[in-house]
Amino acid sequence: MITTKKMGTFIAIAALLSLTLAGCAKGGNQGDGSTTDGKPSISSAIYDRGSVPPSEGTVEKNRWTKWINENGPVNVTFTAIPRWESGEKYNTLFASKTAPDLIFEYDSGLRDQLYNQKQLMPIDDMIEKYSTDYKQLLEQNPLLKKLAIKSDGKMYEFGHINGLATNHVLYIREDWLKKLHLDVPKTTEDLYQVAKAFTEQDPDGNGKKDTYGYSLSFVTANITDKIFQNVGWVIEDGKLIHDWDRQKAATIFKKRLYDEGLVDKDFLADKNGEKARQDFINGKLGMFGMNNGADAPGLQLLEALRKNDPNAVIRAIPLPKSEFGQFSPAVQNPIQMTAAVNARAKNPEAVMKYVDFLVKKDTQKTLRYGIEGEHWKEAGGGCPAVIDKEKNDKELSYNIDYQMLTNKTDFGKCGTFASTLDPSKPLEKEFLGIIDQAKEAYLDPSRPLASIASDEHMPSPPQNIQLIQSNAGQPMGDIINKVVVSGSSYSVDQAMKDIKSVWDKAGGQQVDEWYAKWYDENKDKAFLTPDMYKIEINQ
């Protein structure tokens, strides 16, 4: 006979057993990389931009990581990688042998570093043995395979097709131009004159000298260098040479703006451009360059500006012409490599199955638009229509980095930000016009990229060459900053002598010779700037 006491004990044991089994049924880890739900386990990097709303969880655990694990072929543990400090984080993780199986990273230089350190696994066999979807993607887009191959002849990176689209955009206050009877600047001298007028002629009409014409922080500084084709190595007479004249011209221009008070004197402290952005939004800055300026961040900029000044009008303008020609700022890389596999990954098959899952069109559609009936619905024109913008801003806006293998061209016109805008809404209609301005200004091969190739498609030099570049880069950058802010006490001519001295002492001639030789041997087969304009525009 079972006593009441024994019955209580029996029930307690049964309840404990039930909980244990329930835990196993939900995928408890078995200690061998697999789980009891039949799925293998892998780890994957995910950028942490600090953009996940607290109500949504964290970048490692939220509605989208849950959806991925519930619908995908593997159980994924996500490792947060600080977006703007990814190099330091990866170095720590690899040093401690705790780096994730699947590495997501936009910085091609960092991926090259990991390759040179033999931290990455070749993916040729993985694709051949285990892949269906990604293998098909390579067959349809041979350039993806070409760009994944490293110096040993093997593939090391996964990527996706963006199509050609804008990235950096130079905005100008068009209403200020009209008020001061000025035209859009077409040359660098025009740019100087407009910046001077925006600073000195009270364009905001408040009777105070509290505006700046231009910015020298972050993206706007990068754009300034592109105006002068100050990109290091340029092609002259069919050869790749290290050019110093363009660097000197760009530095003279920056110093002129600074000396005459046409830029914020504290621009060096504005390392990520956030102060310049706020100045532009608050009506204190006349020209401003930004990442993804013809995409969602650009619309957000316009919305914020219009709240502060309902009469403000902005325009995306072509970069003014310099004595070296007319160029465009950074554009979106039309074919982008974004992922690699840790050499220590224990289950390459599971990693490959996860990559295949990420490139499936159904997966891409869900991660891009959300859940049908909850985040979007079918609408005229065949593109998903947002049901509740506020809900999507909260639940979808942070998930972009789960889409680093999404092929935007798979969505056709629906894959563009423009397709999400409603022309019946005045502000969105206005921004559609700005998108067209940026496309016309920056996707024209007659105004090409200033550099010989996208930074992401430049070659990976050997470690000794990288070390020279690293050793010289920071001191040279410091000299440029010093001469810009030093007034008459430090001339540009002297600064250029000092820069060349740093370069020569670091062994810069070896770097110049290496790049010149690389270009001579690869100019007919590398993916260079002219090749980018052969890719379909997707914006």
Coordinates of C-alpha atoms in Angstrom, one line a residue:
M1 CA 0.0 0.0 0.0
I2 CA 1.3 3.5 -0.9
T3 CA 0.9 5.8 2.1
T4 CA 0.0 9.5 1.8
K5 CA 3.6 10.4 2.5
K6 CA 4.9 8.0 -0.1
M7 CA 2.3 9.2 -2.6
G8 CA 3.5 12.8 -2.1
T9 CA 7.1 11.8 -2.7
F10 CA 6.0 9.8 -5.9
I11 CA 4.1 12.8 -7.2
A12 CA 7.1 15.1 -6.6
I13 CA 9.4 12.8 -8.4
A14 CA 7.0 12.4 -11.3
A15 CA 6.7 16.2 -11.5
L16 CA 10.5 16.7 -11.5
L17 CA 10.8 14.0 -14.2
S18 CA 8.1 15.7 -16.3
L19 CA 9.9 19.0 -16.1
T20 CA 13.2 17.4 -17.1
L21 CA 11.6 15.7 -20.1
A22 CA 9.9 18.9 -21.0
G23 CA 13.2 20.7 -21.0
C24 CA 14.7 18.1 -23.2
A25 CA 11.8 18.3 -25.6
K26 CA 12.5 22.0 -26.1
G27 CA 16.0 21.3 -27.3
G28 CA 18.2 20.7 -24.3
N29 CA 21.9 20.6 -25.2
Q30 CA 23.4 17.1 -25.1
G31 CA 27.0 18.3 -24.7
D32 CA 28.0 17.1 -28.1
G33 CA 26.8 20.1 -30.2
S34 CA 23.4 18.6 -30.8
T35 CA 20.1 18.9 -29.0
T36 CA 17.3 16.5 -28.2
D37 CA 15.0 18.2 -30.8
G38 CA 17.2 16.7 -33.5
K39 CA 18.9 20.0 -34.5
P40 CA 22.6 20.5 -34.3
S41 CA 23.8 23.6 -32.5
I42 CA 26.1 26.4 -33.8
S43 CA 27.2 29.8 -32.7
S44 CA 26.9 33.0 -34.9
A45 CA 28.1 36.5 -34.6
I46 CA 25.6 39.4 -34.6
Y47 CA 26.4 43.1 -34.6
D48 CA 25.3 45.0 -31.5
R49 CA 24.4 48.6 -32.4
G50 CA 22.6 49.3 -29.1
S51 CA 19.3 49.6 -31.1
V52 CA 17.2 46.8 -29.6
P53 CA 14.3 48.3 -27.6
P54 CA 14.3 46.9 -24.0
S55 CA 10.9 45.5 -24.6
E56 CA 12.2 43.4 -27.4
G57 CA 15.1 41.8 -25.4
T58 CA 18.7 41.9 -26.5
V59 CA 20.5 41.4 -29.8
E60 CA 21.3 37.9 -28.7
K61 CA 17.7 37.0 -27.6
N62 CA 14.6 38.6 -29.2
R63 CA 11.7 37.8 -31.4
W64 CA 13.9 37.3 -34.5
T65 CA 16.5 35.0 -32.8
K66 CA 13.5 33.0 -31.6
W67 CA 12.0 32.9 -35.0
I68 CA 15.3 31.8 -36.6
N69 CA 15.7 29.0 -34.1
E70 CA 12.1 27.8 -34.4
N71 CA 12.1 27.8 -38.2
G72 CA 15.7 27.1 -39.1
P73 CA 17.6 23.8 -39.4
V74 CA 19.9 24.5 -36.4
N75 CA 19.8 26.0 -33.0
V76 CA 21.9 29.2 -33.0
T77 CA 23.5 30.8 -30.1
F78 CA 24.3 34.5 -30.9
T79 CA 27.5 36.3 -29.9
A80 CA 27.1 40.1 -29.7
I81 CA 29.8 42.0 -31.6
P82 CA 29.9 45.8 -30.9
R83 CA 29.3 47.4 -34.4
W84 CA 32.1 50.0 -34.2
E85 CA 34.6 48.0 -32.1
S86 CA 34.3 44.7 -33.9
G87 CA 38.1 44.3 -34.4
E88 CA 38.8 44.5 -30.7
K89 CA 36.0 42.1 -29.9
Y90 CA 37.0 39.5 -32.5
N91 CA 40.7 39.7 -31.4
T92 CA 39.6 38.9 -27.8
L93 CA 37.3 36.1 -28.9
F94 CA 39.9 34.4 -31.1
A95 CA 42.6 34.8 -28.6
S96 CA 40.5 33.0 -26.0
K97 CA 39.3 30.4 -28.6
T98 CA 35.7 31.4 -28.0
A99 CA 34.9 33.0 -31.3
P100 CA 31.6 31.9 -32.9
D101 CA 31.4 29.4 -35.6
L102 CA 30.0 31.8 -38.2
I103 CA 31.7 35.2 -38.4
F104 CA 29.7 38.1 -39.8
E105 CA 31.8 41.2 -40.5
Y106 CA 31.5 44.0 -43.1
D107 CA 35.1 45.1 -42.7
S108 CA 37.0 43.3 -45.4
G109 CA 40.3 44.3 -43.8
L110 CA 39.4 42.5 -40.6
R111 CA 38.3 39.4 -42.5
D112 CA 41.6 39.5 -44.4
Q113 CA 43.4 39.7 -41.1
L114 CA 41.7 36.6 -39.8
Y115 CA 42.5 34.8 -43.1
N116 CA 46.2 35.7 -42.8
Q117 CA 46.2 34.5 -39.2
K118 CA 44.7 31.2 -40.4
Q119 CA 41.6 31.7 -38.3
L120 CA 39.2 30.9 -41.1
M121 CA 38.1 27.7 -42.7
P122 CA 37.9 27.2 -46.5
I123 CA 34.3 26.8 -47.6
D124 CA 34.7 25.0 -50.9
D125 CA 34.1 21.5 -49.5
M126 CA 31.3 22.7 -47.3
I127 CA 29.4 24.1 -50.2
E128 CA 30.1 21.1 -52.5
K129 CA 29.1 18.5 -49.9
Y130 CA 26.3 20.1 -47.9
S131 CA 24.8 23.1 -49.7
T132 CA 21.8 23.5 -52.0
D133 CA 20.7 27.1 -51.9
Y134 CA 24.0 28.8 -51.6
K135 CA 25.5 26.5 -54.3
Q136 CA 22.7 27.6 -56.6
L137 CA 23.3 31.2 -55.8
L138 CA 27.0 30.8 -56.8
E139 CA 26.0 29.2 -60.1
Q140 CA 23.7 32.1 -60.9
N141 CA 26.3 34.7 -59.8
P142 CA 29.8 33.6 -60.6
L143 CA 31.2 36.9 -59.3
L144 CA 30.3 35.8 -55.7
K145 CA 32.7 32.8 -56.1
K146 CA 35.4 35.0 -57.7
L147 CA 35.3 37.5 -54.9
A148 CA 35.3 34.8 -52.2
I149 CA 38.7 33.3 -53.3
K150 CA 41.8 34.2 -51.4
S151 CA 45.4 34.1 -52.4
D152 CA 45.7 30.3 -51.8
G153 CA 43.0 29.7 -54.5
K154 CA 40.3 28.6 -52.0
M155 CA 37.0 30.2 -51.1
Y156 CA 36.7 31.7 -47.6
E157 CA 33.8 34.1 -47.6
F158 CA 30.0 34.1 -48.1
G159 CA 28.3 37.1 -49.7
H160 CA 25.2 38.6 -51.2
I161 CA 24.1 40.7 -54.2
N162 CA 23.0 44.2 -53.4
G163 CA 22.9 45.7 -56.9
L164 CA 24.3 49.2 -57.4
A165 CA 22.9 51.8 -55.0
T166 CA 24.0 54.9 -53.2
N167 CA 25.5 55.1 -49.7
H168 CA 27.2 58.4 -48.7
V169 CA 25.1 61.4 -49.6
L170 CA 26.1 65.1 -49.4
Y171 CA 23.1 67.2 -48.3
I172 CA 22.7 70.9 -48.7
R173 CA 20.1 73.3 -47.3
E174 CA 18.4 74.2 -50.5
D175 CA 16.2 76.8 -48.7
W176 CA 19.4 78.6 -47.5
L177 CA 20.7 78.7 -51.1
K178 CA 17.5 80.3 -52.3
K179 CA 17.5 82.8 -49.4
L180 CA 21.0 83.9 -50.2
H181 CA 20.6 83.7 -54.0
L182 CA 23.2 81.0 -54.4
D183 CA 23.4 78.1 -56.8
V184 CA 24.3 74.5 -55.9
P185 CA 28.2 74.5 -55.8
K186 CA 29.7 72.9 -58.9
T187 CA 33.4 73.4 -58.1
T188 CA 35.5 73.4 -55.0
E189 CA 35.7 77.2 -55.2
D190 CA 31.9 77.3 -55.3
L191 CA 31.8 75.0 -52.3
Y192 CA 34.1 77.3 -50.4
Q193 CA 32.0 80.4 -51.3
V194 CA 28.7 78.7 -50.3
A195 CA 30.2 77.5 -47.0
K196 CA 31.4 81.1 -46.3
A197 CA 27.9 82.5 -47.1
F198 CA 26.2 79.9 -45.0
T199 CA 28.5 80.9 -42.1
E200 CA 28.5 84.7 -42.4
Q201 CA 25.2 85.8 -44.0
D202 CA 22.7 84.6 -41.3
P203 CA 20.9 82.0 -43.4
D204 CA 18.6 81.0 -40.6
G205 CA 17.5 84.6 -40.1
N206 CA 17.9 84.8 -36.3
G207 CA 20.2 87.7 -36.3
K208 CA 23.1 85.7 -34.8
K209 CA 26.3 84.3 -36.2
D210 CA 25.6 80.8 -35.1
T211 CA 25.7 78.7 -38.2
Y212 CA 28.5 76.7 -40.0
G213 CA 28.6 76.2 -43.7
Y214 CA 30.3 72.8 -43.8
S215 CA 31.6 70.0 -41.6
L216 CA 34.9 68.1 -41.4
S217 CA 33.8 65.3 -39.1
F218 CA 33.2 61.6 -40.0
V219 CA 31.4 61.0 -43.3
T220 CA 31.6 64.7 -44.5
A221 CA 35.4 64.5 -44.1
N222 CA 35.5 61.3 -46.1
I223 CA 33.4 63.0 -48.8
T224 CA 35.8 66.0 -48.8
D225 CA 38.7 63.6 -49.6
K226 CA 36.7 62.0 -52.4
I227 CA 36.1 65.4 -54.0
F228 CA 39.9 65.7 -54.4
Q229 CA 40.3 62.0 -55.1
N230 CA 42.5 61.8 -52.0
V231 CA 42.4 58.1 -51.8
G232 CA 46.1 57.1 -51.7
W233 CA 46.6 55.2 -54.9
V234 CA 45.4 56.4 -58.3
I235 CA 45.9 55.3 -61.9
E236 CA 48.2 57.4 -64.1
D237 CA 49.4 56.3 -67.5
G238 CA 48.1 52.8 -66.9
K239 CA 50.1 52.4 -63.7
L240 CA 48.9 52.5 -60.0
I241 CA 50.9 55.1 -58.2
H242 CA 50.9 56.6 -54.7
D243 CA 49.7 60.2 -55.2
W244 CA 50.6 63.0 -52.8
D245 CA 49.3 66.0 -54.8
R246 CA 45.7 65.1 -54.1
Q247 CA 46.3 64.7 -50.4
K248 CA 48.0 68.1 -50.3
A249 CA 45.1 69.8 -52.2
A250 CA 42.5 68.2 -49.9
T251 CA 44.5 69.3 -46.8
I252 CA 44.8 72.9 -48.1
F253 CA 41.0 73.0 -48.6
K254 CA 40.2 71.7 -45.2
K255 CA 42.7 74.1 -43.6
R256 CA 41.2 77.0 -45.4
L257 CA 37.7 76.2 -44.1
Y258 CA 39.0 75.8 -40.6
D259 CA 41.1 78.9 -40.6
E260 CA 38.2 81.0 -41.8
G261 CA 35.8 79.6 -39.2
L262 CA 33.5 77.9 -41.7
V263 CA 33.5 74.6 -39.8
D264 CA 33.0 73.6 -36.2
K265 CA 36.3 74.2 -34.4
D266 CA 35.8 71.0 -32.3
F267 CA 35.3 68.7 -35.3
L268 CA 38.1 66.4 -34.2
A269 CA 36.1 65.4 -31.1
D270 CA 33.1 64.5 -33.2
K271 CA 34.5 61.1 -34.2
N272 CA 31.2 59.5 -35.3
G273 CA 29.6 62.7 -36.8
E274 CA 26.8 62.7 -34.3
K275 CA 27.3 66.4 -33.3
A276 CA 27.3 67.4 -36.9
R277 CA 24.1 65.5 -37.5
Q278 CA 22.5 67.3 -34.6
D279 CA 23.7 70.6 -35.8
F280 CA 22.2 69.9 -39.2
I281 CA 18.9 68.8 -37.7
N282 CA 18.9 71.9 -35.4
G283 CA 19.5 74.3 -38.3
K284 CA 23.1 75.2 -37.5
L285 CA 24.9 73.5 -40.4
G286 CA 24.4 74.1 -44.1
M287 CA 26.0 71.0 -45.6
F288 CA 26.2 67.5 -44.2
G289 CA 27.3 64.1 -45.4
M290 CA 25.9 60.8 -44.1
N291 CA 25.8 57.1 -44.4
N292 CA 22.8 55.6 -46.2
G293 CA 21.6 59.1 -46.9
A294 CA 19.0 58.0 -49.5
D295 CA 17.7 55.2 -47.3
A296 CA 15.8 55.0 -44.0
P297 CA 18.4 57.1 -42.1
G298 CA 18.0 59.9 -44.6
L299 CA 14.3 60.0 -44.2
Q300 CA 14.7 60.0 -40.4
L301 CA 17.1 63.0 -40.9
L302 CA 14.5 64.9 -42.9
E303 CA 11.7 64.1 -40.4
A304 CA 13.8 65.4 -37.5
L305 CA 14.9 68.5 -39.4
R306 CA 11.3 69.3 -40.5
K307 CA 10.1 69.1 -36.9
N308 CA 12.5 71.8 -35.9
D309 CA 12.0 73.9 -39.0
P310 CA 8.8 73.2 -41.1
N311 CA 10.2 75.3 -43.9
A312 CA 13.6 73.5 -44.2
V313 CA 14.4 72.0 -47.6
I314 CA 17.3 69.7 -48.3
R315 CA 18.9 68.4 -51.5
A316 CA 21.3 65.6 -52.4
I317 CA 24.0 67.2 -54.6
P318 CA 26.8 65.9 -56.8
L319 CA 30.2 66.3 -55.4
P320 CA 31.8 69.5 -56.8
K321 CA 34.5 69.2 -59.4
S322 CA 38.1 69.7 -58.3
E323 CA 41.3 70.1 -60.3
F324 CA 41.6 66.3 -60.4
G325 CA 38.1 65.7 -61.9
Q326 CA 34.6 65.0 -60.6
F327 CA 33.9 62.0 -58.5
S328 CA 31.2 60.3 -56.4
P329 CA 31.3 59.4 -52.7
A330 CA 31.2 55.9 -51.4
V331 CA 28.3 53.8 -53.0
Q332 CA 26.9 50.6 -51.7
N333 CA 29.0 47.7 -52.7
P334 CA 27.0 45.9 -55.4
I335 CA 28.5 42.5 -54.5
Q336 CA 29.4 42.3 -50.9
M337 CA 31.2 39.6 -48.9
T338 CA 30.0 39.5 -45.3
A339 CA 30.6 36.2 -43.6
A340 CA 33.3 33.5 -42.9
V341 CA 33.6 30.3 -40.9
N342 CA 35.8 29.9 -37.9
A343 CA 38.6 27.4 -38.5
R344 CA 37.7 25.8 -35.2
A345 CA 34.0 25.2 -36.1
K346 CA 33.1 21.7 -35.1
N347 CA 30.2 21.1 -37.4
P348 CA 30.7 22.7 -40.8
E349 CA 27.7 20.9 -42.2
A350 CA 25.4 22.6 -39.6
V351 CA 27.0 26.0 -40.4
M352 CA 26.4 25.4 -44.1
K353 CA 22.7 24.4 -43.5
Y354 CA 22.2 27.6 -41.5
V355 CA 23.8 29.7 -44.4
D356 CA 21.4 27.9 -46.8
F357 CA 18.5 28.8 -44.6
L358 CA 19.5 32.5 -44.4
V359 CA 19.6 32.8 -48.3
K360 CA 16.3 31.1 -48.9
K361 CA 13.8 33.7 -50.3
D362 CA 11.2 32.9 -47.7
T363 CA 13.7 33.5 -44.9
Q364 CA 14.9 36.7 -46.5
K365 CA 11.4 38.0 -46.9
T366 CA 10.4 37.4 -43.3
L367 CA 13.5 39.0 -41.9
R368 CA 13.1 42.0 -44.2
Y369 CA 9.4 42.6 -43.9
G370 CA 8.3 40.6 -40.8
I371 CA 5.3 38.3 -40.4
E372 CA 2.5 38.5 -43.0
G373 CA -0.7 39.8 -41.4
E374 CA 1.2 41.1 -38.5
H375 CA 3.8 43.4 -40.0
W376 CA 2.8 43.5 -43.6
K377 CA 0.0 42.7 -46.1
E378 CA -0.2 42.3 -49.8
A379 CA -0.9 45.6 -51.6
G380 CA -1.2 47.1 -55.1
G381 CA 2.0 46.7 -57.1
G382 CA 2.9 43.4 -55.5
C383 CA 5.1 44.8 -52.8
P384 CA 4.4 44.2 -49.1
A385 CA 2.7 47.1 -47.5
V386 CA 3.3 48.1 -43.9
I387 CA 0.3 47.6 -41.6
D388 CA 1.5 49.6 -38.6
K389 CA 4.6 51.8 -39.1
E390 CA 5.1 52.4 -35.3
K391 CA 4.9 48.6 -34.6
N392 CA 7.5 47.9 -37.4
D393 CA 9.8 50.7 -36.2
K394 CA 9.9 48.9 -32.8
E395 CA 9.9 45.3 -33.9
L396 CA 11.8 45.3 -37.2
S397 CA 14.1 48.3 -37.2
Y398 CA 16.8 46.5 -35.3
N399 CA 17.0 43.3 -37.2
I400 CA 19.0 44.4 -40.2
D401 CA 22.2 42.5 -39.2
Y402 CA 20.4 39.2 -39.3
Q403 CA 20.1 39.9 -43.0
M404 CA 23.8 40.1 -43.9
L405 CA 23.3 37.3 -46.5
T406 CA 20.1 38.7 -48.0
N407 CA 20.2 39.3 -51.7
K408 CA 18.4 42.6 -52.3
T409 CA 18.1 41.9 -56.0
D410 CA 15.9 38.9 -55.3
F411 CA 13.1 41.4 -54.3
G412 CA 13.3 43.5 -57.5
K413 CA 11.8 46.9 -57.0
C414 CA 10.3 45.6 -53.7
G415 CA 13.8 45.3 -52.4
T416 CA 14.4 49.0 -52.4
F417 CA 13.6 51.4 -49.6
A418 CA 11.7 53.6 -52.1
S419 CA 9.1 50.8 -52.4
T420 CA 8.2 51.1 -48.8
L421 CA 7.3 54.8 -49.1
D422 CA 3.8 56.1 -49.6
P423 CA 3.7 59.0 -52.2
S424 CA 0.3 60.1 -50.8
K425 CA 2.2 61.3 -47.7
P426 CA 3.9 64.6 -48.5
L427 CA 7.1 64.0 -46.6
E428 CA 7.6 60.5 -48.1
K429 CA 6.9 61.8 -51.6
E430 CA 9.5 64.5 -51.0
F431 CA 12.0 61.9 -49.9
L432 CA 11.3 59.9 -53.1
G433 CA 12.5 62.9 -55.0
I434 CA 15.7 63.0 -52.8
I435 CA 16.4 59.4 -53.6
D436 CA 16.2 60.2 -57.3
Q437 CA 18.6 63.1 -56.8
A438 CA 21.1 60.9 -55.1
K439 CA 20.8 58.2 -57.8
E440 CA 21.4 60.8 -60.5
A441 CA 24.3 62.4 -58.7
Y442 CA 26.2 59.3 -57.6
L443 CA 25.4 56.3 -59.9
D444 CA 26.7 57.9 -63.1
P445 CA 29.9 56.4 -64.4
S446 CA 30.9 59.8 -65.8
R447 CA 31.4 60.8 -62.1
P448 CA 32.9 57.5 -60.9
L449 CA 34.1 56.4 -57.5
A450 CA 37.3 58.2 -56.6
S451 CA 39.1 55.0 -55.7
I452 CA 40.2 52.3 -58.1
A453 CA 37.8 49.8 -56.5
S454 CA 35.4 49.5 -53.5
D455 CA 37.5 49.3 -50.3
E456 CA 35.9 45.9 -49.8
H457 CA 37.4 44.6 -53.1
M458 CA 40.9 45.9 -52.7
P459 CA 43.5 43.1 -52.3
S460 CA 44.6 41.6 -49.0
P461 CA 48.4 42.4 -48.7
P462 CA 50.7 40.1 -46.8
Q463 CA 51.2 40.8 -43.2
N464 CA 54.5 42.7 -43.5
I465 CA 52.8 45.2 -45.9
Q466 CA 49.8 45.5 -43.6
L467 CA 52.1 46.2 -40.7
I468 CA 53.8 49.0 -42.5
Q469 CA 50.5 50.6 -43.4
S470 CA 49.3 50.2 -39.8
N471 CA 52.5 51.7 -38.4
A472 CA 52.4 54.7 -40.7
G473 CA 48.6 55.3 -40.8
Q474 CA 48.0 56.8 -37.4
P475 CA 51.0 59.2 -37.4
M476 CA 50.2 60.4 -40.9
G477 CA 46.6 61.0 -39.9
D478 CA 47.7 62.9 -36.8
I479 CA 49.8 65.2 -38.9
I480 CA 46.9 66.0 -41.2
N481 CA 44.7 66.8 -38.2
K482 CA 47.5 68.9 -36.7
V483 CA 48.1 71.0 -39.8
V484 CA 44.4 71.7 -40.3
V485 CA 44.0 73.2 -36.8
S486 CA 47.4 74.8 -36.3
G487 CA 46.9 78.1 -38.2
S488 CA 50.0 79.7 -39.5
S489 CA 52.3 77.9 -37.1
Y490 CA 52.4 74.8 -39.2
S491 CA 52.2 74.9 -43.0
V492 CA 50.8 72.3 -45.4
D493 CA 54.1 72.2 -47.2
Q494 CA 55.9 71.2 -44.0
A495 CA 53.2 68.8 -43.1
M496 CA 53.5 67.0 -46.4
K497 CA 57.3 66.7 -45.9
D498 CA 56.6 65.2 -42.5
I499 CA 54.0 62.8 -43.8
K500 CA 56.4 61.6 -46.6
S501 CA 59.1 61.1 -44.0
V502 CA 56.9 59.0 -41.8
W503 CA 55.9 56.9 -44.8
D504 CA 59.5 56.4 -46.0
K505 CA 60.8 55.5 -42.6
A506 CA 58.0 53.0 -42.0
G507 CA 58.9 51.2 -45.3
G508 CA 56.2 52.8 -47.4
Q509 CA 58.1 52.2 -50.7
Q510 CA 57.5 48.4 -50.2
V511 CA 53.8 49.1 -49.9
D512 CA 53.8 51.2 -53.0
E513 CA 55.7 48.6 -55.0
W514 CA 53.4 45.8 -53.8
Y515 CA 50.2 47.6 -54.9
A516 CA 51.7 48.7 -58.2
K517 CA 52.7 45.1 -58.9
W518 CA 49.3 43.8 -57.8
Y519 CA 47.5 46.2 -60.1
D520 CA 49.8 45.4 -63.1
E521 CA 49.1 41.7 -62.7
N522 CA 45.4 41.8 -61.8
K523 CA 43.9 44.9 -63.6
D524 CA 42.2 42.7 -66.2
K525 CA 40.7 40.3 -63.7
A526 CA 40.1 42.2 -60.4
F527 CA 36.7 43.7 -59.6
L528 CA 37.4 47.4 -60.1
T529 CA 35.4 50.6 -60.2
P530 CA 34.3 50.4 -63.9
D531 CA 33.0 46.9 -63.2
M532 CA 30.7 48.2 -60.5
Y533 CA 28.7 50.3 -63.0
K534 CA 27.9 47.1 -65.0
I535 CA 25.8 45.8 -62.1
E536 CA 22.1 46.5 -62.2
I537 CA 21.0 49.6 -60.2
N538 CA 18.8 48.5 -57.4
Q539 CA 17.4 51.6 -55.6

